[in-house]
mmCIF file of N, CA and C in Angstrom:
data_model
loop_
_atom_site.group_PDB
_atom_site.id
_atom_site.type_symbol
_atom_site.label_atom_id
_atom_site.label_comp_id
_atom_site.label_asym_id
_atom_site.label_seq_id
_atom_site.Cartn_x
_atom_site.Cartn_y
_atom_site.Cartn_z
ATOM 1 N N MET A 188 -3.424 5.155 16.361
ATOM 2 C CA MET A 188 -3.289 4.864 14.958
ATOM 3 C C MET A 188 -2.433 5.430 14.509
ATOM 4 N N ALA A 189 -0.876 4.492 14.484
ATOM 5 C CA ALA A 189 -0.100 5.348 13.700
ATOM 6 C C ALA A 189 0.493 4.317 12.249
ATOM 7 N N ILE A 190 1.033 5.158 11.529
ATOM 8 C CA ILE A 190 1.004 4.526 9.607
ATOM 9 C C ILE A 190 2.667 4.972 9.291
ATOM 10 N N ALA A 191 3.544 4.507 9.318
ATOM 11 C CA ALA A 191 4.429 4.812 8.670
ATOM 12 C C ALA A 191 4.197 4.362 6.870
ATOM 13 N N ALA A 192 4.884 4.290 6.402
ATOM 14 C CA ALA A 192 4.808 4.246 4.938
ATOM 15 C C ALA A 192 5.994 3.817 4.155
ATOM 16 N N THR A 193 6.704 2.448 3.517
ATOM 17 C CA THR A 193 7.658 2.809 3.200
ATOM 18 C C THR A 193 7.753 1.320 1.702
ATOM 19 N N LEU A 194 8.410 1.950 0.440
ATOM 20 C CA LEU A 194 8.592 1.111 -0.663
ATOM 21 C C LEU A 194 9.666 0.554 -0.444
ATOM 22 N N ALA A 195 9.877 -1.029 -0.782
ATOM 23 C CA ALA A 195 10.423 -1.986 -0.893
ATOM 24 C C ALA A 195 11.416 -1.611 -1.813
ATOM 25 N N ALA A 196 12.733 -2.605 -1.939
ATOM 26 C CA ALA A 196 12.704 -2.795 -4.102
ATOM 27 C C ALA A 196 12.723 -4.400 -3.183
ATOM 28 N N ILE A 197 12.444 -4.695 -5.120
ATOM 29 C CA ILE A 197 12.510 -6.357 -4.947
ATOM 30 C C ILE A 197 13.925 -6.416 -5.178
ATOM 31 N N ALA A 198 14.233 -7.876 -5.257
ATOM 32 C CA ALA A 198 15.401 -7.810 -5.682
ATOM 33 C C ALA A 198 16.386 -8.281 -7.066
ATOM 34 N N THR A 199 15.156 -9.133 -7.768
ATOM 35 C CA THR A 199 15.713 -8.503 -9.066
ATOM 36 C C THR A 199 14.945 -7.547 -9.607
ATOM 37 N N PRO A 200 15.985 -7.166 -10.909
ATOM 38 C CA PRO A 200 15.130 -5.284 -11.250
ATOM 39 C C PRO A 200 13.952 -4.994 -11.541
ATOM 40 N N GLY A 201 13.291 -4.405 -11.291
ATOM 41 C CA GLY A 201 12.420 -3.752 -11.781
ATOM 42 C C GLY A 201 11.865 -2.511 -11.100
ATOM 43 N N PRO A 202 10.590 -1.901 -12.231
ATOM 44 C CA PRO A 202 10.531 -0.013 -11.911
ATOM 45 C C PRO A 202 10.176 0.395 -10.716
ATOM 46 N N ARG A 203 10.537 1.449 -10.235
ATOM 47 C CA ARG A 203 10.277 1.977 -8.645
ATOM 48 C C ARG A 203 9.303 2.533 -8.447
ATOM 49 N N THR A 204 8.290 2.377 -7.569
ATOM 50 C CA THR A 204 6.651 1.861 -6.690
ATOM 51 C C THR A 204 6.756 3.456 -5.638
ATOM 52 N N TYR A 205 6.328 4.340 -6.067
ATOM 53 C CA TYR A 205 5.885 5.223 -5.716
ATOM 54 C C TYR A 205 4.215 5.177 -4.977
ATOM 55 N N LEU A 206 4.374 5.616 -3.790
ATOM 56 C CA LEU A 206 3.072 5.731 -2.830
ATOM 57 C C LEU A 206 2.391 6.796 -2.877
ATOM 58 N N ASN A 207 1.102 7.352 -3.657
ATOM 59 C CA ASN A 207 0.845 8.113 -4.327
ATOM 60 C C ASN A 207 0.050 9.040 -3.010
ATOM 61 N N SER A 208 -1.085 8.196 -2.469
ATOM 62 C CA SER A 208 -2.113 8.759 -1.598
ATOM 63 C C SER A 208 -2.523 7.691 -0.158
ATOM 64 N N ILE A 209 -2.561 8.000 1.174
ATOM 65 C CA ILE A 209 -3.421 6.870 1.704
ATOM 66 C C ILE A 209 -4.182 8.134 2.253
ATOM 67 N N TRP A 210 -5.941 6.972 2.421
ATOM 68 C CA TRP A 210 -7.181 7.696 2.349
ATOM 69 C C TRP A 210 -8.064 6.701 3.372
ATOM 70 N N ALA A 211 -8.350 7.710 4.056
ATOM 71 C CA ALA A 211 -9.526 7.411 5.350
ATOM 72 C C ALA A 211 -10.616 7.984 4.944
ATOM 73 N N TYR A 212 -11.593 7.377 4.834
ATOM 74 C CA TYR A 212 -13.032 7.704 4.854
ATOM 75 C C TYR A 212 -13.303 9.715 4.039
ATOM 76 N N GLY A 213 -12.697 9.392 2.955
ATOM 77 C CA GLY A 213 -12.511 9.788 2.112
ATOM 78 C C GLY A 213 -12.033 11.231 2.417
ATOM 79 N N GLU A 214 -10.974 11.459 3.483
ATOM 80 C CA GLU A 214 -10.184 12.010 3.675
ATOM 81 C C GLU A 214 -8.695 11.859 3.674
ATOM 82 N N ASN A 215 -7.996 12.242 2.444
ATOM 83 C CA ASN A 215 -6.583 12.480 1.735
ATOM 84 C C ASN A 215 -5.888 12.216 3.551
ATOM 85 N N VAL A 216 -5.326 10.993 3.807
ATOM 86 C CA VAL A 216 -4.533 10.767 5.229
ATOM 87 C C VAL A 216 -2.952 10.668 4.863
ATOM 88 N N THR A 217 -2.049 10.819 3.789
ATOM 89 C CA THR A 217 -0.904 10.523 3.010
ATOM 90 C C THR A 217 0.251 11.598 4.560
ATOM 91 N N ASP A 218 0.106 12.771 4.727
ATOM 92 C CA ASP A 218 0.584 12.982 5.655
ATOM 93 C C ASP A 218 0.372 13.782 7.101
ATOM 94 N N SER A 219 -0.907 11.962 7.564
ATOM 95 C CA SER A 219 -0.677 11.826 8.809
ATOM 96 C C SER A 219 0.521 10.497 9.550
ATOM 97 N N LEU A 220 1.513 11.286 10.183
ATOM 98 C CA LEU A 220 1.989 9.508 10.564
ATOM 99 C C LEU A 220 0.572 9.082 12.420
ATOM 100 N N ARG A 221 0.013 9.967 12.210
ATOM 101 C CA ARG A 221 -0.779 9.425 13.520
ATOM 102 C C ARG A 221 -2.162 9.937 12.930
ATOM 103 N N LEU A 222 -3.174 8.697 13.197
ATOM 104 C CA LEU A 222 -4.780 8.595 12.734
ATOM 105 C C LEU A 222 -5.440 8.612 14.148
ATOM 106 N N ASN A 223 -6.379 9.040 14.163
ATOM 107 C CA ASN A 223 -7.529 8.216 15.444
ATOM 108 C C ASN A 223 -8.329 6.573 15.409
ATOM 109 N N HIS A 224 -8.904 7.272 16.293
ATOM 110 C CA HIS A 224 -9.089 5.528 16.329
ATOM 111 C C HIS A 224 -10.359 5.642 14.947
ATOM 112 N N LYS A 225 -11.041 6.117 14.687
ATOM 113 C CA LYS A 225 -12.077 6.397 13.427
ATOM 114 C C LYS A 225 -11.626 6.187 12.935
ATOM 115 N N GLN A 226 -10.372 6.541 12.000
ATOM 116 C CA GLN A 226 -9.910 6.017 10.933
ATOM 117 C C GLN A 226 -8.890 5.153 10.046
ATOM 118 N N ASN A 227 -9.880 3.857 10.997
ATOM 119 C CA ASN A 227 -9.175 2.983 10.408
ATOM 120 C C ASN A 227 -9.529 1.937 9.075
ATOM 121 N N ASN A 228 -9.831 2.762 8.074
ATOM 122 C CA ASN A 228 -10.483 2.159 7.278
ATOM 123 C C ASN A 228 -9.496 2.652 6.359
ATOM 124 N N LEU A 229 -8.775 2.081 5.666
ATOM 125 C CA LEU A 229 -7.464 2.807 5.163
ATOM 126 C C LEU A 229 -7.935 2.271 3.096
ATOM 127 N N ARG A 230 -7.092 3.026 2.627
ATOM 128 C CA ARG A 230 -6.674 2.724 1.367
ATOM 129 C C ARG A 230 -5.824 3.752 1.100
ATOM 130 N N PHE A 231 -4.933 2.701 0.265
ATOM 131 C CA PHE A 231 -3.200 3.283 -0.186
ATOM 132 C C PHE A 231 -3.534 2.282 -1.527
ATOM 133 N N PHE A 232 -2.615 3.750 -2.568
ATOM 134 C CA PHE A 232 -2.741 4.275 -3.224
ATOM 135 C C PHE A 232 -0.983 4.245 -4.056
ATOM 136 N N CYS A 233 -0.561 3.009 -5.125
ATOM 137 C CA CYS A 233 0.283 3.447 -5.239
ATOM 138 C C CYS A 233 0.453 3.466 -7.193
ATOM 139 N N SER A 234 1.753 3.083 -7.953
ATOM 140 C CA SER A 234 1.821 3.681 -8.834
ATOM 141 C C SER A 234 3.499 3.508 -9.041
ATOM 142 N N SER A 235 3.878 3.239 -10.263
ATOM 143 C CA SER A 235 5.233 2.608 -11.309
ATOM 144 C C SER A 235 5.906 3.764 -11.933
ATOM 145 N N GLU A 236 7.000 3.950 -12.825
ATOM 146 C CA GLU A 236 7.330 5.181 -13.013
ATOM 147 C C GLU A 236 6.692 5.005 -14.019
ATOM 148 N N PRO A 237 6.009 6.726 -14.327
ATOM 149 C CA PRO A 237 5.242 6.546 -15.410
ATOM 150 C C PRO A 237 5.617 6.858 -17.233
ATOM 151 N N ASP A 238 6.801 6.295 -17.193
ATOM 152 C CA ASP A 238 6.461 5.625 -18.537
ATOM 153 C C ASP A 238 6.844 4.343 -18.276
ATOM 154 N N ILE A 239 6.398 3.327 -17.879
ATOM 155 C CA ILE A 239 6.184 2.322 -17.854
ATOM 156 C C ILE A 239 4.899 1.645 -18.357
ATOM 157 N N CYS A 240 3.984 0.309 -19.533
ATOM 158 C CA CYS A 240 4.045 -0.365 -19.646
ATOM 159 C C CYS A 240 2.500 -0.206 -18.382
ATOM 160 N N ALA A 241 1.554 -0.144 -17.518
ATOM 161 C CA ALA A 241 0.947 -1.062 -16.288
ATOM 162 C C ALA A 241 0.349 -2.056 -16.455
ATOM 163 N N ASP A 242 0.480 -2.296 -18.401
ATOM 164 C CA ASP A 242 -0.258 -3.936 -18.715
ATOM 165 C C ASP A 242 0.777 -4.865 -18.139
ATOM 166 N N SER A 243 1.738 -4.959 -17.917
ATOM 167 C CA SER A 243 3.318 -5.407 -17.788
ATOM 168 C C SER A 243 3.255 -5.689 -16.020
ATOM 169 N N LEU A 244 2.851 -5.019 -15.470
ATOM 170 C CA LEU A 244 3.476 -4.813 -14.008
ATOM 171 C C LEU A 244 2.704 -5.503 -12.637
ATOM 172 N N SER A 245 2.852 -5.870 -11.502
ATOM 173 C CA SER A 245 2.095 -5.969 -10.206
ATOM 174 C C SER A 245 2.717 -5.488 -9.694
ATOM 175 N N PHE A 246 1.712 -5.384 -8.455
ATOM 176 C CA PHE A 246 2.002 -5.295 -6.838
ATOM 177 C C PHE A 246 2.058 -6.354 -6.340
ATOM 178 N N ARG A 247 2.887 -5.931 -4.701
ATOM 179 C CA ARG A 247 2.669 -6.803 -4.150
ATOM 180 C C ARG A 247 1.799 -5.906 -2.985
ATOM 181 N N PHE A 248 1.434 -5.925 -1.682
ATOM 182 C CA PHE A 248 1.540 -5.014 -0.822
ATOM 183 C C PHE A 248 2.140 -6.272 1.047
ATOM 184 N N MET A 249 1.742 -5.018 2.261
ATOM 185 C CA MET A 249 2.040 -6.062 3.287
ATOM 186 C C MET A 249 2.013 -4.818 4.027
ATOM 187 N N LEU A 250 1.046 -4.586 5.417
ATOM 188 C CA LEU A 250 0.810 -4.470 6.676
ATOM 189 C C LEU A 250 1.584 -4.127 7.476
ATOM 190 N N LYS A 251 2.587 -4.523 7.831
ATOM 191 C CA LYS A 251 3.253 -4.709 8.714
ATOM 192 C C LYS A 251 2.453 -4.771 10.165
ATOM 193 N N GLY A 252 2.966 -5.485 11.035
ATOM 194 C CA GLY A 252 1.547 -5.353 12.418
ATOM 195 C C GLY A 252 0.062 -5.394 12.528
ATOM 196 N N TYR A 253 -0.138 -6.002 10.779
ATOM 197 C CA TYR A 253 -2.079 -6.659 10.817
ATOM 198 C C TYR A 253 -1.727 -7.952 9.801
ATOM 199 N N ASP A 254 -0.437 -7.604 8.411
ATOM 200 C CA ASP A 254 -0.387 -8.651 7.714
ATOM 201 C C ASP A 254 0.320 -10.244 7.796
ATOM 202 N N ASN A 255 0.275 -11.003 8.263
ATOM 203 C CA ASN A 255 1.546 -11.633 8.086
ATOM 204 C C ASN A 255 2.222 -12.385 6.891
ATOM 205 N N SER A 256 2.219 -12.008 6.508
ATOM 206 C CA SER A 256 2.684 -12.329 5.238
ATOM 207 C C SER A 256 2.259 -11.471 3.782
ATOM 208 N N TRP A 257 3.249 -11.565 2.137
ATOM 209 C CA TRP A 257 3.028 -10.368 1.279
ATOM 210 C C TRP A 257 1.445 -10.825 0.438
ATOM 211 N N ILE A 258 0.856 -10.032 0.486
ATOM 212 C CA ILE A 258 -0.656 -9.820 -0.296
ATOM 213 C C ILE A 258 -0.275 -9.178 -1.746
ATOM 214 N N SER A 259 -0.530 -11.127 -2.053
ATOM 215 C CA SER A 259 -0.142 -10.832 -3.890
ATOM 216 C C SER A 259 -0.601 -11.481 -5.188
ATOM 217 N N PRO A 260 -0.327 -11.915 -6.308
ATOM 218 C CA PRO A 260 -0.552 -10.416 -6.734
ATOM 219 C C PRO A 260 -1.533 -9.633 -7.815
ATOM 220 N N PHE A 261 -1.661 -7.764 -7.655
ATOM 221 C CA PHE A 261 -2.465 -7.049 -8.031
ATOM 222 C C PHE A 261 -1.871 -6.587 -8.819
ATOM 223 N N LYS A 262 -3.115 -6.157 -10.428
ATOM 224 C CA LYS A 262 -2.359 -5.646 -10.960
ATOM 225 C C LYS A 262 -2.919 -4.306 -10.931
ATOM 226 N N GLU A 263 -3.273 -3.860 -9.895
ATOM 227 C CA GLU A 263 -3.797 -2.401 -9.653
ATOM 228 C C GLU A 263 -3.091 -2.207 -8.713
ATOM 229 N N GLY A 264 -2.831 -0.778 -8.279
ATOM 230 C CA GLY A 264 -1.551 -0.522 -7.524
ATOM 231 C C GLY A 264 -2.669 0.120 -6.266
ATOM 232 N N TRP A 265 -3.314 -0.332 -5.545
ATOM 233 C CA TRP A 265 -4.512 0.161 -5.155
ATOM 234 C C TRP A 265 -4.441 -1.079 -3.901
ATOM 235 N N LEU A 266 -4.382 -0.712 -2.431
ATOM 236 C CA LEU A 266 -5.269 -1.665 -1.122
ATOM 237 C C LEU A 266 -5.956 -1.166 -0.441
ATOM 238 N N PHE A 267 -7.376 -1.976 0.214
ATOM 239 C CA PHE A 267 -8.234 -1.023 0.685
ATOM 240 C C PHE A 267 -7.790 -2.175 2.074
ATOM 241 N N TYR A 268 -7.889 -1.613 3.485
ATOM 242 C CA TYR A 268 -8.168 -2.145 4.849
ATOM 243 C C TYR A 268 -9.456 -1.926 5.497
ATOM 244 N N THR A 269 -10.022 -2.722 5.867
ATOM 245 C CA THR A 269 -11.103 -2.347 6.638
ATOM 246 C C THR A 269 -10.947 -2.903 8.076
ATOM 247 N N ASP A 270 -11.829 -1.820 9.178
ATOM 248 C CA ASP A 270 -11.740 -3.009 10.382
ATOM 249 C C ASP A 270 -10.320 -2.893 11.367
ATOM 250 N N LEU A 271 -8.773 -1.352 10.966
ATOM 251 C CA LEU A 271 -8.064 -2.422 11.358
ATOM 252 C C LEU A 271 -8.245 -2.015 12.748
ATOM 253 N N PRO A 272 -7.519 -2.583 13.636
ATOM 254 C CA PRO A 272 -7.517 -2.623 15.037
ATOM 255 C C PRO A 272 -6.564 -1.334 15.261
ATOM 256 N N PRO A 273 -6.789 -0.775 16.745
ATOM 257 C CA PRO A 273 -5.418 0.437 16.686
ATOM 258 C C PRO A 273 -4.568 -0.254 16.917
ATOM 259 N N GLY A 274 -3.368 0.611 16.530
ATOM 260 C CA GLY A 274 -2.225 -0.073 16.886
ATOM 261 C C GLY A 274 -0.805 0.396 15.858
ATOM 262 N N THR A 275 0.457 0.263 15.687
ATOM 263 C CA THR A 275 1.534 0.750 14.924
ATOM 264 C C THR A 275 1.188 -0.333 13.374
ATOM 265 N N TYR A 276 1.629 0.236 12.218
ATOM 266 C CA TYR A 276 1.257 -0.437 11.167
ATOM 267 C C TYR A 276 3.155 -0.126 10.614
ATOM 268 N N GLU A 277 2.945 -0.047 9.799
ATOM 269 C CA GLU A 277 4.080 -0.145 7.776
ATOM 270 C C GLU A 277 3.740 -0.739 6.493
ATOM 271 N N PHE A 278 3.422 0.453 6.796
ATOM 272 C CA PHE A 278 3.163 -0.036 4.665
ATOM 273 C C PHE A 278 4.387 -0.689 3.942
ATOM 274 N N THR A 279 4.268 -1.707 3.602
ATOM 275 C CA THR A 279 4.832 -1.788 2.467
ATOM 276 C C THR A 279 4.744 -1.966 1.458
ATOM 277 N N ALA A 280 4.647 -1.895 -0.088
ATOM 278 C CA ALA A 280 4.561 -2.205 -1.443
ATOM 279 C C ALA A 280 5.477 -2.152 -2.103
ATOM 280 N N GLN A 281 5.145 -3.128 -3.736
ATOM 281 C CA GLN A 281 6.614 -3.558 -3.946
ATOM 282 C C GLN A 281 5.689 -3.469 -5.511
ATOM 283 N N CYS A 282 6.543 -3.719 -6.840
ATOM 284 C CA CYS A 282 6.428 -3.493 -8.135
ATOM 285 C C CYS A 282 7.526 -4.252 -9.065
ATOM 286 N N ARG A 283 7.155 -5.027 -9.628
ATOM 287 C CA ARG A 283 7.450 -5.432 -10.604
ATOM 288 C C ARG A 283 6.668 -5.700 -12.187
ATOM 289 N N PHE A 284 8.030 -6.738 -12.521
ATOM 290 C CA PHE A 284 6.658 -7.187 -14.276
ATOM 291 C C PHE A 284 6.052 -8.565 -14.554
ATOM 292 N N GLY A 285 5.243 -8.854 -14.710
ATOM 293 C CA GLY A 285 4.956 -9.665 -14.281
ATOM 294 C C GLY A 285 4.208 -10.179 -12.815
ATOM 295 N N ASN A 286 3.491 -11.648 -12.392
ATOM 296 C CA ASN A 286 3.403 -11.647 -10.748
ATOM 297 C C ASN A 286 4.562 -12.232 -10.425
ATOM 298 N N VAL A 287 4.231 -11.202 -8.779
ATOM 299 C CA VAL A 287 5.194 -10.956 -7.737
ATOM 300 C C VAL A 287 5.360 -12.186 -6.690
ATOM 301 N N PRO A 288 5.826 -12.542 -6.707
ATOM 302 C CA PRO A 288 5.982 -14.021 -6.433
ATOM 303 C C PRO A 288 5.350 -13.962 -4.691
#
């Protein structure tokens, strides 16, 4: 399974989004672009700029190759996928003030 992580910008002004880490079964796999077929439960952790008030932020996520549309809104900057089939995926996260449409 191959994973690429990108952080897409929202068209409206908003805080920058950071990918902090990717975990598979308790192992940090952030630097791995290829995972074995047993590493199919993934948790993505994202954040915004450190000086931004977290209470006013929302995140939305998409795992291209698996999700058909954005998953949103989330107040927390993490998302967990279970039992992903083998494939090639691209993780995208966006952050902004208020709810993400």
